[in-house]
């Protein structure tokens, strides 16, 4: 293959991407970034490059990141033990402070730093900046030994009460890529930890985003969980209840799908659950026919 | 090769293009479009796709087209004979009218139409629109039979006297791709035919374009005209006189290089002479290392 | 009469025009330009001057021109025979190309050129530019020898399907005068010829124009077609059916009035049918009491 | 003469005005309005109509008015005697208050009211509004009986120290016609009366006006003051000293010419001294060849 | 008390004002200025300072002033006798002229001048400027000696028919403080005197002002008119009829409250009747808990 | 003291602040926030309130914070020992990560959170966001045991090489208060710790700030360090060398003054060193005559 032939091959690929680029130009895409794609250096770099490519062809990406494993490591490092209720970490003041430090001071800063090193214009935010996310304490009840329902205090675990997307609009209009840590301020002046999927969904709704992508560690919704070739590429919102009933959507997929459903109902164009373990998952989802994950549409 | 592998290959190509896209975002690139690339349907489509790809990654392309062969065909069709002096067609009123019809009514309309069919937002202009190009009659002198210099009347062949790029700026800022026919209005109210290379160069200067690409039917400047591998990739403006003296730049290349030189002196960032017979020549020039033609830089 | 007296007379005329100028400032006026007013040099110049005067007092004129006779001449010149069905020219590929060349490359260019020579800022467009006009093939049926209805193929004769007035708004806001040839692009990538009255009416609707002027070769609607003093100055939309029934509106006036009616229903402020054979017909219609033609209002 | 002929005559006049309209579009013209043109109702209305016509064809007029005679009447009415030094009224506090009431409360209000009644968008201002004009007390010295120079106190007679044209720019950009009374505020918090010619000249300089028109009660500069046909139409700034020396410019014309000269030196395009007693003097000066007064140019 | 302590005291006061400043930032507040607060020099200065402080913390004040007493003085001065019908002055042409001179030429100019001397950017307007206020003659009927109702001619006393707030918006957006005299132009070309409370209320409505403050010479609405401690701080619109019925709102308070009521119905946020005799009444009303007057709210 | 009297006292204080508010409206003030004012909760709140008051009266504050003590605590907590060279902490990768977490994830988040709780619109940034601060490794040399100069590696301690203030301008124009952590990205993709005073000074220069305030734990420059009444209120840049020579500026004050000097030379209007231990130090410095610290001016 001569260099010219190689060049022509590349030109052909670029031209094949043109209809996708034209279709998505000016669209706002919210990406929940987490899981393996955030832990392995190589996948991480590829996510960054995907984001920058989207940005460079006129798409407006907004990143919301998670970070459970790193928070765990740091808690361990400072000798802080964790206590869980129904899978939710009881978050006392000190835990909250450490979570904030890891999310905002380490993970967010790393993402911003890497995007900018590759030529981007990223700006890190937490939900506290410009009062982007406002939270209330997440209520929870459990049966006590007498079988009565009792309030349980999870500490600084919050639910999103209001989103003020003004700062995002300002940044997007100036060509910046916002990278957001899932913290929120409460009216009580406290900081709250927010589930990253939920935070991303709420932000997608507030921005009336065209697309909301959830990077996960599963291939998408499989009709037969044992068979990766049974991936369902497109699910319409009205099909969801039946799929839940049939057990196709089950387990850890349920909260993801609920999150997707709420986003669709809030005006988001489509929601995509995709496998962040595949390199360039974002590009593959947006720029190839059919994509690689499961797309939920209204 | 699985579909996923093919997808990954494509993703890699897109990512490899990222640094070029980032480098050229927001730049204005004037393209003189002519020669074979304008005659063969397949090459033509590829030029259109290249232009649209540039546009979709944030570059601002401005197209100036030629059209000698089509004017000839039409003149033949209506039974009009042509008379040439030193290679320039003596352009009487009727010839001028036919040239205008072919350039503006056929070629320009075709380019605009094809760009828009592929999803673009192109707008056709002639140099008369919004007084974009203002011309004076091109003066010429020849020796008569007594060996004295005498003025020769070439008719409506003009030289650019002034460029008013306001309409281009208006269109570029609104995201349109201007496609320009090389006609100009004179202060005498007449229309003039302008050499397309010169028209493109003058427009590049008036826009302070970052790049000016001349699509030709030669590979670029060859050190040894017999040997296509002897292409000179980069020529600095100050090297030109020596290359002319050595005969490396000669024949039909001389007016092209003079055009390049004048553009550089007028503030254009770089001028590229490239081979329009190669498919996707524009993409290959801008998006591969070294490109495929000869780049002149200040 | 002293020069001062002459000056004062002129000042008085200007001042008399003031209320009209104030009334129309900032209004958008679409003018269908065709007929004699386009064929005779002297009338042509007066139309141009009228347009520029409108523009200079703050009106936003948009010109849509016709050009049947010139297309005919050109077809004759290249020895192309024409075939008509119910008054519509069967337009094969070659005819279409010639029509485009004459309309865009000759007539439009001439109008733009003349406007700019008189100090204007005109920009020529066809319906293909920026996808201004999108067409579908005009359907037609005729009875065959068995008396059955059969589809007849008129070739590239189109009907307007969609208007995208964005480019007009951009140009009007920057103070340009758009001059439009009645061509349109189809989704099939072909170019179509459009009836100029219809094209102008569709554009007037898309712009929600304040006024739509049709320059014709008749004085307007006459109550008694033999008596030019029987001109009806104002017709309300609801009166039209009765006037048709009475035969006051008949013959070639019917499609014009239908065009007017559709424009009114599409939100155009008023439609004027006036006699383009009268010099300065446009100024007389807009700047004198009662005008010179027939005004249709909602 | 038929109505159509009359219409055509009018159209011709409008078209003859077109080149002037095109030439002056967007220009800022400061008009010092005073003398007879302000006293006689008929002349007054014609000035208003002239101003509105200018405005309606895209010129930006700024009016500065005088008002000596009306101040005198009012002073007489309230039984206030006036005392003059070298032609300047000694202006005590009470006189100043009455001057302000007459200028701002009566004359300015009347002009604004009339302009708006004729369809304009006029806004009255005094030099105190938005600190448009800032003044210092005008110094004066006279010889006392011992022949020594002594300061004389003229009271609230001021000289312009600074112009802040921001409010004018704001109003002009929104399409308003500013009408200005020649009062100014001092740093001492007092109000000062300013010579209207000077105020207008200073405002013309601050706006870098294209034209500054002084409406007076004389025909302009006459070579022979006895002979009205000896009007000098154009005077270049450098010719002024010679004309003064020759006595062509003399008497009351000297301060007017000094005012013109200073305006030219401050960047005003041209200054015109014209006879406000001629109806439509402003239109005649701007819209006829040669005009009716004397134009000073740099 | 050391200087530092004094400084700290001041800082504390400023900080205490912060919540009020934050609450009112960007709000439009129309102030009817009249009564004692306009007659006594010291109160006057304090009103000016209050207005400037509001402006400097981001509030957009609009001032409408009255001026009955000064008009009376001037009428007396020029020996003009006044004739009243039901408390309204019969306003002949001469009276109207004097009213205009006093309001616009004296009072308005004084307010503007004082505001600007204290560092403001005030601009004086009358209702005639930019056709801000348009009036019709105020109709009135009285019984004649036969007990029949008869029209009475009050002369140039007007009622507001239309408000065109464009000029106010223009000025407010550029940071100017508009100061308005209650005159209005009629369609008949005449000037009319308008009740200042009404003018202010109409302007507040047209601007959809957040607050409308009426500076009066009473403390507000007192439950027991003898007892100043019986001030009602807040009245809801629906309570008004009952308070009128009970006689709590009576006499001169009735037209004020009607004015308030109409403003509320026209979309004004709240209306405040407060005692202009208290120094800094405006600041005290806006920047202290409960304020000092009576607030009417919807 | 009646409530009204208390109200009046407060009004007086606000009015006394008016000239300062008017003087500083629209000015950009960079504040280096550190020392005791950042450690004690009460002082901290007062700093926040001061910042918000500045913001609410039209000043544009930009906060750059330090955080040495908190970094130390955190390092201790995770059992990381520190090693110092000439007072600079050798910053290995792990230390750098912890510094980033504390600065960005804890201190910055706390400041933003508190400002927003008090009604502000604050946005936290690090120097990595939008490439605000770009650094190179800080070079250092020490003598080795042979007395030769040797490069010493301080790790990730950086010097500011470039400031890109675009993100700050964007945020300030939209009314946000930027709060900045002194981290910077290197071209090598690493993060660097920057001295907060220097970072603040560089940002003040890049913004051409009107004022740069350094909150310290000393009263300012004292002529006699033992005597707090010997504070020098104003120092002109040219006096600095003499004061250093005389020993008036010495010890820890030297780097602060060098920082001030560099800011002045970079176009900052004035630099203030003030005692952050005094409550409301910022307000006292800006809003009282003479202020409380030392002002350096060009």
PDB file of N, CA and C in Angstrom, chain D residues 64 130 261 264:
ATOM      1  N   UNK D  64     -29.343  71.630  17.341  1.00  0.00           N
ATOM      2  CA  UNK D  64     -29.020  72.492  18.482  1.00  0.00           C
ATOM      3  C   UNK D  64     -29.715  73.818  18.209  1.00  0.00           C
ATOM      4  N   UNK D 130     -27.233  63.896  31.064  1.00  0.00           N
ATOM      5  CA  UNK D 130     -26.132  62.953  30.920  1.00  0.00           C
ATOM      6  C   UNK D 130     -24.794  63.676  30.809  1.00  0.00           C
ATOM      7  N   UNK D 261     -14.464  77.161  11.236  1.00  0.00           N
ATOM      8  CA  UNK D 261     -13.044  76.804  11.160  1.00  0.00           C
ATOM      9  C   UNK D 261     -12.658  75.827  12.272  1.00  0.00           C
ATOM     10  N   UNK D 264     -14.043  72.418  11.555  1.00  0.00           N
ATOM     11  CA  UNK D 264     -13.250  71.698  10.540  1.00  0.00           C
ATOM     12  C   UNK D 264     -11.978  71.145  11.164  1.00  0.00           C
TER      13      UNK D 264
END
